[in-house]
Short mmCIF file of C-alpha atoms in Angstrom, two decimals:
data_model
loop_
_atom_site.label_atom_id
_atom_site.label_comp_id
_atom_site.label_asym_id
_atom_site.label_seq_id
_atom_site.Cartn_x
_atom_site.Cartn_y
_atom_site.Cartn_z
CA MET Z 1 177.44 -3.60 16.60
CA PRO Z 2 177.77 -0.61 14.49
CA THR Z 3 178.36 2.95 16.31
CA GLU Z 4 175.76 5.61 16.05
CA THR Z 5 177.79 7.40 13.54
CA GLU Z 6 178.38 4.40 11.43
CA GLU Z 7 174.50 3.74 11.44
CA ASP Z 8 173.84 7.53 10.62
CA GLU Z 9 176.07 7.06 7.63
CA ARG Z 10 174.47 3.87 6.48
CA GLU Z 11 171.04 5.42 6.64
CA LEU Z 12 172.36 8.64 4.61
CA ARG Z 13 173.52 6.22 1.91
CA GLN Z 14 170.14 4.65 1.75
CA LEU Z 15 168.99 8.30 1.16
CA GLY Z 16 171.32 8.19 -1.96
CA TYR Z 17 174.17 10.49 -0.30
CA GLN Z 18 177.58 9.90 0.83
CA SER Z 19 178.40 11.56 4.30
CA VAL Z 20 180.92 14.35 3.75
CA LEU Z 21 180.00 16.82 6.49
CA ALA Z 22 181.62 16.71 9.94
CA ARG Z 23 179.13 14.69 12.10
CA GLY Z 24 179.70 15.66 15.85
CA TRP Z 25 176.85 17.80 17.06
CA GLY Z 26 174.66 16.30 19.75
CA ALA Z 27 170.95 16.30 20.50
CA PHE Z 28 171.11 19.40 22.49
CA ASP Z 29 173.05 21.24 19.80
CA ASN Z 30 170.43 20.18 17.27
CA PHE Z 31 167.59 21.60 19.56
CA ALA Z 32 169.48 24.80 20.12
CA CYS Z 33 169.99 25.47 16.20
CA SER Z 34 165.96 25.38 15.79
CA PHE Z 35 165.34 26.97 19.06
CA SER Z 36 167.94 29.85 18.39
CA ALA Z 37 166.61 30.04 14.71
CA LEU Z 38 163.05 30.64 15.99
CA TYR Z 39 164.34 33.11 18.69
CA CYS Z 40 160.79 33.61 20.35
CA ILE Z 41 161.28 36.61 22.44
CA GLY Z 42 163.30 38.36 19.51
CA GLY Z 43 160.60 37.67 16.97
CA VAL Z 44 157.95 38.97 19.37
CA ARG Z 45 159.82 42.21 20.12
CA VAL Z 46 160.79 42.99 16.54
CA LEU Z 47 157.27 42.32 15.21
CA PHE Z 48 155.30 43.83 18.22
CA TYR Z 49 154.64 47.27 16.72
CA ILE Z 50 153.19 45.55 13.45
CA ALA Z 51 151.21 42.88 15.43
CA LEU Z 52 149.58 45.49 17.79
CA SER Z 53 148.04 47.10 14.86
CA ASN Z 54 146.57 43.96 13.63
CA GLY Z 55 143.56 43.38 16.09
CA GLY Z 56 145.20 44.84 19.21
CA PRO Z 57 146.00 43.09 22.49
CA ALA Z 58 143.01 40.54 22.64
CA ALA Z 59 143.71 39.32 19.04
CA MET Z 60 147.52 39.12 19.70
CA TRP Z 61 147.31 36.65 22.78
CA SER Z 62 144.38 34.54 21.41
CA SER Z 63 145.94 34.29 17.92
CA TRP Z 64 149.05 33.12 19.51
CA LEU Z 65 147.35 30.45 21.40
CA SER Z 66 145.56 29.05 18.47
CA GLY Z 67 148.52 29.44 16.25
CA SER Z 68 150.94 27.75 18.68
CA VAL Z 69 148.83 24.69 18.82
CA LEU Z 70 148.69 24.55 15.09
CA SER Z 71 152.23 25.34 14.52
CA ILE Z 72 153.19 22.52 16.99
CA ILE Z 73 151.05 19.97 15.02
CA THR Z 74 153.13 21.18 11.85
CA ALA Z 75 156.25 20.44 13.81
CA ALA Z 76 155.08 17.16 14.35
CA THR Z 77 154.52 16.45 10.89
CA LEU Z 78 157.85 17.88 9.94
CA ALA Z 79 159.49 15.82 12.74
CA GLU Z 80 158.07 12.73 11.29
CA ALA Z 81 159.36 13.18 8.08
CA CYS Z 82 162.86 14.44 9.36
CA SER Z 83 163.08 11.25 11.32
CA ALA Z 84 162.55 9.10 8.18
CA TYR Z 85 164.70 11.33 5.96
CA PRO Z 86 167.59 12.82 8.03
CA ALA Z 87 169.31 14.75 4.98
CA ALA Z 88 170.73 18.23 4.78
CA GLY Z 89 168.15 19.02 2.09
CA SER Z 90 165.67 18.69 4.69
CA ILE Z 91 162.31 20.34 3.88
CA TYR Z 92 162.76 20.03 0.02
CA TYR Z 93 163.88 16.45 0.49
CA TRP Z 94 160.75 15.57 2.79
CA ALA Z 95 158.72 17.18 -0.08
CA PHE Z 96 159.92 14.85 -2.65
CA ARG Z 97 159.33 11.86 -0.48
CA SER Z 98 156.05 13.07 0.82
CA TRP Z 99 155.08 13.55 -2.88
CA GLY Z 100 155.81 9.79 -3.57
CA GLY Z 101 159.03 10.54 -5.45
CA GLY Z 102 159.01 10.19 -9.12
CA ARG Z 103 158.72 13.39 -11.52
CA ALA Z 104 155.80 14.86 -9.40
CA GLY Z 105 158.00 14.49 -6.23
CA ARG Z 106 160.89 16.00 -8.01
CA PHE Z 107 158.90 19.01 -9.30
CA VAL Z 108 157.40 19.81 -6.14
CA SER Z 109 160.56 19.57 -4.13
CA PHE Z 110 162.14 21.89 -6.74
CA LEU Z 111 159.62 24.61 -6.05
CA VAL Z 112 160.00 24.07 -2.42
CA ALA Z 113 163.79 24.30 -2.57
CA ALA Z 114 163.50 27.60 -4.42
CA TRP Z 115 160.98 29.00 -1.89
CA THR Z 116 162.89 28.03 1.27
CA LEU Z 117 166.11 29.13 -0.11
CA VAL Z 118 164.64 32.73 -0.74
CA ALA Z 119 162.87 32.58 2.57
CA TRP Z 120 165.94 31.78 4.59
CA THR Z 121 168.21 34.34 2.63
CA SER Z 122 165.60 36.92 3.18
CA PHE Z 123 165.60 36.20 6.84
CA LEU Z 124 169.44 36.64 7.02
CA ALA Z 125 169.05 40.20 5.42
CA THR Z 126 165.96 41.21 7.51
CA ASP Z 127 167.64 40.12 10.72
CA SER Z 128 170.90 41.85 10.18
CA PHE Z 129 168.64 44.94 9.25
CA GLY Z 130 166.71 44.43 12.61
CA VAL Z 131 170.05 44.75 14.57
CA ALA Z 132 171.03 47.73 12.74
CA ASN Z 133 167.54 49.27 13.51
CA TYR Z 134 168.20 48.57 17.23
CA LEU Z 135 171.41 50.67 17.06
CA ILE Z 136 170.00 53.53 15.29
CA SER Z 137 166.93 53.71 17.54
CA GLU Z 138 169.27 53.90 20.49
CA ILE Z 139 170.78 57.16 18.79
CA VAL Z 140 167.42 58.66 18.46
CA VAL Z 141 166.32 57.65 21.88
CA PHE Z 142 169.37 59.18 23.62
CA ASN Z 143 169.09 62.48 21.59
CA PRO Z 144 165.63 62.97 19.80
CA ASP Z 145 167.10 66.14 18.16
CA THR Z 146 169.96 64.48 16.69
CA THR Z 147 171.09 65.40 13.23
CA PHE Z 148 172.02 61.69 12.68
CA PRO Z 149 170.25 60.41 9.63
CA TYR Z 150 167.70 58.12 10.57
CA ASP Z 151 164.43 58.71 8.65
CA THR Z 152 164.03 56.20 5.99
CA ALA Z 153 162.69 58.88 3.60
CA ASP Z 154 166.46 60.07 3.46
CA VAL Z 155 168.78 58.27 1.36
CA ARG Z 156 171.67 59.03 3.85
CA ALA Z 157 169.66 57.03 6.59
CA ARG Z 158 169.06 54.09 4.04
CA ALA Z 159 172.84 54.04 3.47
CA VAL Z 160 173.72 54.19 7.24
CA ALA Z 161 171.22 51.35 7.83
CA TRP Z 162 172.62 49.35 4.88
CA ALA Z 163 176.29 49.69 6.13
CA LEU Z 164 175.46 48.53 9.61
CA SER Z 165 173.31 45.87 8.36
CA LEU Z 166 176.40 44.59 6.32
CA LEU Z 167 178.62 44.91 9.37
CA PHE Z 168 176.15 42.70 11.51
CA LEU Z 169 175.96 40.12 8.63
CA ALA Z 170 179.84 39.93 8.24
CA LEU Z 171 179.98 39.19 11.99
CA ALA Z 172 177.40 36.61 11.87
CA THR Z 173 179.21 35.04 8.70
CA ALA Z 174 182.74 35.10 10.66
CA LEU Z 175 181.23 33.03 13.35
CA ASN Z 176 180.49 30.31 10.66
CA PHE Z 177 184.21 29.78 10.10
CA LEU Z 178 184.77 28.17 13.44
CA PRO Z 179 185.47 24.63 13.77
CA PRO Z 180 182.43 22.35 14.06
CA ARG Z 181 183.14 21.60 17.81
CA SER Z 182 183.83 25.23 18.54
CA TYR Z 183 180.54 26.07 16.75
CA ALA Z 184 178.60 23.91 19.12
CA TRP Z 185 179.18 26.66 21.63
CA VAL Z 186 177.61 29.14 19.57
CA PHE Z 187 174.52 26.93 19.52
CA ARG Z 188 174.59 26.67 23.26
CA ALA Z 189 175.40 30.70 23.65
CA GLY Z 190 172.30 31.25 21.51
CA VAL Z 191 170.04 29.33 24.11
CA VAL Z 192 171.79 31.08 26.99
CA VAL Z 193 171.40 34.37 25.55
CA ILE Z 194 167.58 33.80 24.99
CA ALA Z 195 167.20 32.67 28.41
CA ILE Z 196 168.84 35.82 29.92
CA ASP Z 197 166.80 38.14 27.62
CA ILE Z 198 163.83 36.24 28.79
CA VAL Z 199 164.55 36.51 32.52
CA LEU Z 200 165.87 40.10 32.22
CA ASN Z 201 162.49 41.11 30.61
CA PHE Z 202 160.30 39.32 33.25
CA VAL Z 203 162.30 40.62 36.32
CA TRP Z 204 163.53 44.11 35.22
CA LEU Z 205 160.78 45.54 32.93
CA PRO Z 206 157.96 45.07 35.52
CA ILE Z 207 160.15 46.73 38.25
CA GLY Z 208 160.98 49.61 35.78
CA VAL Z 209 156.99 49.93 34.55
CA ALA Z 210 156.04 49.96 38.19
CA ARG Z 211 158.31 52.87 38.97
CA THR Z 212 157.41 54.88 35.98
CA TYR Z 213 154.19 54.95 33.82
CA GLY Z 214 152.46 51.92 35.49
CA PHE Z 215 150.92 48.77 34.07
CA GLN Z 216 148.30 48.44 31.72
CA PRO Z 217 144.92 46.99 33.20
CA ALA Z 218 143.66 43.46 32.58
CA GLU Z 219 140.82 44.63 30.59
CA PHE Z 220 143.10 46.32 27.97
CA VAL Z 221 145.33 43.27 27.63
CA PHE Z 222 142.57 40.69 27.38
CA THR Z 223 139.49 42.41 25.69
CA SER Z 224 140.92 45.57 23.93
CA THR Z 225 141.29 45.65 20.18
CA TYR Z 226 142.94 48.04 17.82
CA ASN Z 227 143.08 48.79 13.98
CA GLY Z 228 145.98 50.66 13.23
CA GLY Z 229 146.09 49.85 9.55
CA GLY Z 230 142.44 50.96 8.65
CA THR Z 231 141.59 47.37 7.33
CA ALA Z 232 137.97 45.89 7.47
CA PRO Z 233 137.33 44.73 11.04
CA GLY Z 234 137.20 40.82 9.76
CA LEU Z 235 140.51 41.16 8.04
CA ASN Z 236 142.06 43.19 10.92
CA TRP Z 237 141.52 40.31 13.33
CA VAL Z 238 142.75 37.58 10.65
CA LEU Z 239 145.86 39.71 10.35
CA SER Z 240 146.59 38.91 14.05
CA TRP Z 241 147.79 35.50 12.99
CA TYR Z 242 150.67 37.34 11.48
CA LEU Z 243 152.82 37.17 14.56
CA PRO Z 244 152.69 33.35 15.30
CA ALA Z 245 153.12 32.71 11.40
CA SER Z 246 156.10 34.94 11.32
CA CYS Z 247 157.56 33.65 14.57
CA LEU Z 248 156.84 29.94 14.93
CA VAL Z 249 158.56 29.24 11.57
CA GLY Z 250 162.13 28.00 10.79
CA GLN Z 251 162.06 24.70 12.90
CA ASP Z 252 163.29 22.82 9.72
CA ALA Z 253 166.79 24.14 10.76
CA SER Z 254 167.25 21.08 12.76
CA GLY Z 255 166.75 18.98 9.56
CA HIS Z 256 169.25 21.03 7.78
CA VAL Z 257 172.08 20.03 10.18
CA ALA Z 258 171.11 16.56 10.37
CA GLU Z 259 173.95 15.23 8.49
CA GLU Z 260 176.19 16.68 11.22
CA THR Z 261 174.03 15.31 14.04
CA VAL Z 262 174.76 12.10 15.73
CA SER Z 263 171.80 9.75 15.91
CA ALA Z 264 170.03 12.06 13.50
CA LYS Z 265 166.89 10.28 13.05
CA LYS Z 266 166.21 10.88 16.73
CA ALA Z 267 167.86 13.91 17.62
CA ALA Z 268 166.99 16.03 14.63
CA ALA Z 269 163.28 15.06 14.74
CA LYS Z 270 163.39 15.82 18.42
CA GLY Z 271 164.88 19.08 17.64
CA VAL Z 272 162.46 19.99 15.21
CA PHE Z 273 159.41 19.36 17.53
CA TRP Z 274 160.54 20.58 20.97
CA ALA Z 275 162.19 23.78 19.82
CA THR Z 276 158.72 24.65 18.39
CA VAL Z 277 157.06 23.71 21.64
CA ALA Z 278 159.48 25.50 23.65
CA SER Z 279 159.17 28.53 21.55
CA ALA Z 280 155.52 28.46 21.67
CA LEU Z 281 155.22 28.10 25.37
CA CYS Z 282 157.71 31.00 26.07
CA GLY Z 283 156.08 33.39 23.45
CA PHE Z 284 152.60 33.36 25.16
CA PRO Z 285 153.79 34.87 28.72
CA ILE Z 286 156.21 37.04 26.88
CA ILE Z 287 153.39 38.62 24.86
CA LEU Z 288 151.16 38.89 27.88
CA LEU Z 289 154.30 40.69 29.80
CA PHE Z 290 154.94 43.27 26.85
CA LEU Z 291 150.97 43.93 26.76
CA PHE Z 292 150.82 44.72 30.34
CA CYS Z 293 154.05 46.56 30.56
CA MET Z 294 153.61 48.72 27.48
CA PRO Z 295 152.81 52.28 27.63
CA SER Z 296 149.45 53.88 26.07
CA ILE Z 297 149.10 52.83 22.20
CA GLU Z 298 149.66 56.50 21.28
CA THR Z 299 152.69 56.75 23.19
CA PHE Z 300 154.05 53.58 21.96
CA TYR Z 301 153.78 54.75 18.64
CA ALA Z 302 154.89 58.24 19.22
CA THR Z 303 158.43 57.91 18.35
CA SER Z 304 160.67 58.67 15.30
CA ALA Z 305 162.96 55.57 16.06
CA PRO Z 306 163.02 52.86 13.53
CA GLN Z 307 161.98 50.33 16.34
CA PRO Z 308 159.47 51.44 18.58
CA PHE Z 309 160.14 48.94 21.16
CA ILE Z 310 163.39 50.62 22.29
CA GLN Z 311 161.46 53.53 23.14
CA MET Z 312 159.42 51.40 25.35
CA TYR Z 313 162.47 50.18 27.06
CA ALA Z 314 163.77 53.68 27.49
CA LEU Z 315 160.50 54.95 29.20
CA ALA Z 316 160.38 51.90 31.56
CA LEU Z 317 164.15 51.38 32.34
CA GLY Z 318 165.36 54.89 31.98
CA PRO Z 319 167.39 56.59 29.16
CA ARG Z 320 170.69 54.91 29.94
CA ALA Z 321 169.95 51.69 31.93
CA HIS Z 322 167.72 50.32 29.12
CA VAL Z 323 171.00 49.99 26.90
CA VAL Z 324 171.63 46.92 28.65
CA ALA Z 325 168.43 45.40 27.54
CA THR Z 326 169.01 46.55 23.99
CA VAL Z 327 172.65 44.88 23.93
CA VAL Z 328 171.23 41.62 25.04
CA ALA Z 329 168.64 41.82 22.10
CA MET Z 330 171.27 42.72 19.68
CA VAL Z 331 173.70 40.01 20.77
CA GLY Z 332 170.69 37.58 20.48
CA ALA Z 333 169.89 38.69 17.06
CA ILE Z 334 173.40 38.43 15.79
CA LEU Z 335 173.62 34.79 17.16
CA ASN Z 336 170.22 34.21 15.66
CA THR Z 337 171.37 35.35 12.14
CA SER Z 338 174.76 33.15 12.52
CA ILE Z 339 172.71 30.00 13.34
CA SER Z 340 170.30 30.56 10.69
CA LEU Z 341 173.19 31.06 8.31
CA VAL Z 342 174.41 27.63 9.32
CA ALA Z 343 170.97 26.24 8.39
CA VAL Z 344 170.61 27.80 5.11
CA SER Z 345 174.27 27.09 4.04
CA ARG Z 346 173.30 23.42 4.45
CA LEU Z 347 170.35 23.93 2.35
CA VAL Z 348 172.71 25.54 -0.31
CA PHE Z 349 175.18 22.54 0.02
CA ALA Z 350 172.14 19.97 -0.56
CA ILE Z 351 170.74 21.91 -3.50
CA SER Z 352 174.22 22.12 -5.10
CA ARG Z 353 174.73 18.29 -4.40
CA ASP Z 354 171.41 17.58 -6.13
CA SER Z 355 172.88 19.41 -9.45
CA VAL Z 356 171.06 22.81 -9.79
CA PHE Z 357 173.33 25.68 -9.17
CA PRO Z 358 175.87 26.90 -11.90
CA PHE Z 359 179.20 25.57 -10.31
CA SER Z 360 177.39 23.26 -8.11
CA ASN Z 361 180.65 21.09 -7.73
CA VAL Z 362 182.16 24.31 -6.04
CA LEU Z 363 179.29 25.21 -3.95
CA CYS Z 364 178.90 21.66 -2.55
CA ARG Z 365 182.59 21.22 -1.82
CA VAL Z 366 183.47 21.03 1.94
CA SER Z 367 186.65 22.16 3.67
CA ALA Z 368 189.40 20.55 5.49
CA SER Z 369 187.16 20.56 8.61
CA ARG Z 370 184.24 19.16 6.57
CA GLN Z 371 182.21 22.13 6.54
CA PRO Z 372 180.39 23.81 3.51
CA ARG Z 373 182.15 27.02 3.54
CA ASN Z 374 181.83 27.92 -0.01
CA ALA Z 375 177.98 27.53 0.47
CA VAL Z 376 178.32 29.80 3.63
CA VAL Z 377 180.14 32.72 1.58
CA PHE Z 378 177.71 32.21 -1.26
CA ILE Z 379 174.63 32.68 0.59
CA SER Z 380 176.16 35.47 2.70
CA ILE Z 381 176.85 37.43 -0.51
CA CYS Z 382 173.22 36.85 -1.56
CA ALA Z 383 172.07 38.14 1.69
CA ALA Z 384 174.15 41.22 1.26
CA LEU Z 385 172.83 41.71 -2.30
CA LEU Z 386 169.12 41.56 -0.80
CA LEU Z 387 170.14 44.38 1.72
CA CYS Z 388 171.05 46.64 -1.35
CA THR Z 389 167.64 46.80 -2.32
CA GLN Z 390 166.76 49.19 0.58
CA LEU Z 391 169.13 51.71 -0.76
CA PRO Z 392 166.73 53.07 -3.57
CA SER Z 393 163.70 52.56 -1.22
CA GLN Z 394 162.61 50.51 1.66
CA VAL Z 395 159.07 49.65 -0.02
CA ALA Z 396 160.17 46.23 -1.48
CA PHE Z 397 162.83 45.53 1.27
CA ALA Z 398 159.99 45.88 3.93
CA SER Z 399 158.03 43.02 2.56
CA LEU Z 400 160.99 40.62 2.86
CA THR Z 401 159.74 40.31 6.28
CA SER Z 402 156.69 38.55 5.28
CA THR Z 403 158.64 36.74 2.43
CA SER Z 404 161.24 35.45 4.99
CA ALA Z 405 158.43 33.47 6.50
CA ALA Z 406 155.99 33.01 3.64
CA GLY Z 407 158.56 30.82 1.73
CA SER Z 408 158.91 28.25 4.41
CA ILE Z 409 155.24 28.26 5.36
CA ALA Z 410 154.29 27.30 1.94
CA ALA Z 411 156.91 24.42 1.94
CA TYR Z 412 155.57 23.03 5.02
CA GLY Z 413 151.89 23.12 3.65
CA LEU Z 414 153.21 21.29 0.58
CA VAL Z 415 154.70 18.61 2.59
CA GLY Z 416 151.49 18.06 4.71
CA LEU Z 417 149.49 17.98 1.49
CA GLY Z 418 151.77 15.36 -0.18
CA ARG Z 419 151.91 13.34 3.07
CA ALA Z 420 147.98 13.38 3.40
CA LEU Z 421 147.09 12.79 -0.15
CA LEU Z 422 149.76 10.77 -1.92
CA THR Z 423 151.68 9.01 0.73
CA ARG Z 424 149.20 8.38 3.34
CA LYS Z 425 149.09 4.56 3.04
CA THR Z 426 152.99 4.14 1.85
CA PHE Z 427 154.69 6.40 4.10
CA ARG Z 428 157.12 4.29 6.41
CA PRO Z 429 157.83 6.36 9.68
CA SER Z 430 161.17 5.92 11.66
CA PHE Z 431 161.82 6.76 15.08
CA TRP Z 432 159.16 9.65 15.26
CA ALA Z 433 156.08 8.01 14.26
CA LEU Z 434 152.56 9.71 14.65
CA GLY Z 435 150.83 6.61 14.13
CA ARG Z 436 147.10 6.79 13.33
CA PHE Z 437 147.42 10.60 13.83
CA GLY Z 438 149.76 10.94 10.95
CA VAL Z 439 147.43 11.77 8.21
CA LEU Z 440 145.23 13.87 10.38
CA SER Z 441 148.30 15.90 11.42
CA ALA Z 442 149.34 16.40 7.62
CA VAL Z 443 146.02 17.63 6.89
CA VAL Z 444 145.92 20.15 9.72
CA THR Z 445 149.54 21.12 8.66
CA PHE Z 446 148.31 21.95 5.04
CA LEU Z 447 145.13 23.90 6.19
CA TRP Z 448 147.04 25.88 8.78
CA ASN Z 449 150.05 26.87 6.67
CA GLY Z 450 147.86 27.57 3.62
CA PHE Z 451 146.14 30.04 5.95
CA ALA Z 452 149.29 31.34 7.34
CA PHE Z 453 150.56 31.94 3.90
CA ALA Z 454 147.41 33.80 2.89
CA VAL Z 455 147.95 36.18 6.09
CA LEU Z 456 151.56 36.81 5.40
CA CYS Z 457 150.83 38.14 1.83
CA ALA Z 458 147.64 39.96 2.73
CA PRO Z 459 147.71 43.70 2.74
CA GLN Z 460 148.29 45.07 6.08
CA TYR Z 461 146.67 48.50 5.49
CA GLY Z 462 143.36 49.64 3.98
CA ASP Z 463 142.73 50.67 0.50
CA ALA Z 464 142.58 54.35 1.33
CA ALA Z 465 145.87 54.21 3.11
CA ILE Z 466 147.66 52.18 0.28
CA SER Z 467 146.12 54.72 -2.31
CA ALA Z 468 147.54 57.66 -0.41
CA GLU Z 469 150.89 55.83 0.09
CA PRO Z 470 151.67 52.97 -2.22
CA SER Z 471 154.78 52.02 -0.15
CA LEU Z 472 152.34 50.39 2.31
CA PHE Z 473 151.41 47.66 -0.12
CA ASN Z 474 152.54 44.30 0.97
CA TYR Z 475 154.68 43.00 -2.01
CA SER Z 476 155.54 39.53 -0.59
CA ILE Z 477 152.95 37.95 -2.80
CA VAL Z 478 154.59 39.60 -5.73
CA ILE Z 479 157.94 38.59 -4.59
CA MET Z 480 156.61 34.83 -4.18
CA ALA Z 481 155.03 34.78 -7.66
CA GLY Z 482 158.11 35.99 -9.04
CA ILE Z 483 160.19 33.32 -7.42
CA THR Z 484 157.85 30.88 -8.57
CA VAL Z 485 157.89 31.85 -12.20
CA ILE Z 486 161.71 31.79 -12.25
CA ALA Z 487 161.69 28.40 -10.62
CA LEU Z 488 159.34 27.19 -13.18
CA GLU Z 489 161.25 28.46 -16.01
CA GLU Z 490 164.53 26.95 -14.57
CA TRP Z 491 162.64 23.75 -14.12
CA TRP Z 492 161.61 23.45 -17.61
CA ARG Z 493 164.82 24.97 -19.10
CA LYS Z 494 167.36 22.81 -17.38
CA SER Z 495 166.55 21.27 -14.02
CA ARG Z 496 164.01 18.81 -14.74
CA ASP Z 497 166.91 16.70 -16.11
CA ASP Z 498 169.33 17.52 -13.56
CA TRP Z 499 167.48 17.89 -10.23
CA PHE Z 500 167.80 14.77 -8.08
CA GLY Z 501 169.70 13.06 -10.91
CA ASN Z 502 170.47 10.15 -8.69
CA LEU Z 503 166.78 9.75 -7.89
CA LYS Z 504 164.88 10.78 -11.05
CA ASP Z 505 164.10 7.13 -11.68
CA ASP Z 506 162.54 6.65 -8.27
CA GLN Z 507 158.70 6.49 -9.26
CA SER Z 508 157.36 5.16 -6.17
CA TYR Z 509 157.83 5.25 -2.48
CA ALA Z 510 158.46 1.44 -2.28
CA ALA Z 511 161.32 1.89 -4.83
CA SER Z 512 162.72 4.93 -2.85
CA GLU Z 513 163.25 2.86 0.26
CA GLN Z 514 165.79 0.83 -1.85
CA THR Z 515 169.43 1.57 -1.44
CA VAL Z 516 170.71 3.74 -4.39
CA SER Z 517 174.04 4.66 -5.40
CA PRO Z 518 175.24 7.62 -3.19
CA LYS Z 519 176.34 10.86 -4.70
CA THR Z 520 179.74 12.02 -3.79
CA ASP Z 521 179.87 15.54 -5.27
CA GLY Z 522 180.96 17.01 -1.80
CA VAL Z 523 184.63 16.21 -1.75
CA THR Z 524 187.05 17.24 1.20
CA VAL Z 525 189.81 19.74 -0.15
#
């Protein structure tokens, strides 16, 4: 009887690849990868001030409920694909197979790879920037009259935020150089910190609020609305889905580390699905907690700190004691960045293995410990370069928050579309099988993610506000269009002949199930 690892390697060869990454992470490590990448409480906290202006409290919790159900259905569709195709390419490989292989599958998967790569890289930059904002906000909260540069209109403040962001990105990158067995503890630490963060907020925050400004009434939480962006009433409510669309995305991380997970077709599929379920279930009471515990809307926004939530912590917990909650949030965000870097570096490794990047043979090379460290360094440099875009202005950089989710959301939608239309009769599920609900789930995946993509790219402010202040325009649709144009140009110029070179003669799903010659570009050095 072959061992689980031998079975994993055999299945990977059937997908067209030779196993070169260290396979040793267990099912919980795989779950922790996606759960930490999703980081539900951190996402809700960072985006709370944006979500609150998009419909107000009633829209926030109700949209989270519906968005959670639809995101879980999406996760089920992705888990089914992950179980059948547990490769490091993850989402773009699933797109290739979902679209039936052949030239159409190769083209769609190329677009998906481009979108997903930019999305994950944008997330690394915005997450590092978010940690920097926590620290800068603390300085402002401690001394509102400080001369420390914090106003984003001041180039010195942007330079400080940039330097701090690079520092936190470097720290997250350094963790990626731990040996695989040691890094498993980073996965576990990510889950522990999230648990501490949640418990701390559920226990300490209500006590602090009860002793200070008091709770919001149930009527405020469950029925009140708020339009902070000056958009049309209908659009304002639609924008409330911005929160679940931004927070419940990134579960494909479990797929990216599938080649390093034991019993990948089972563990990775479970990681994709159950991390989404856990994040959705945790997110709902967290939203209600923050809504009940927040001060008045006017007080919440009446701060010059880059992150208004820190001001709320200070009001509820005290000007000194609240630092503990902020430190926990910062540690969680740094671990979140590091774990996300694990996922995206495996994506870079896989894309390089499939022959796209210049110097692909270098980027897909693995170290003596069988880790894609060249890919880690490369994508960290790319994220650092993205951080530089905030130096002249934060206008375009602010839109990266939406782009970091929009790219992956668009990819999920295309996987669902291909599964529903092209391979609905030929798809052969593995361990994770949805049976008769597979096609229906794929249709829902396409519709929900198409809608979520539109929400993420929609204007967050009314025409009058944007006319008065052009920096309020949401440039994520411009960024996504630019990425698509560049990807199309690259496809026609070179990559249509190189991309998936080992599988480009695979014209049908049936043929794709046959064993093909494995690629061996990733070599141990």
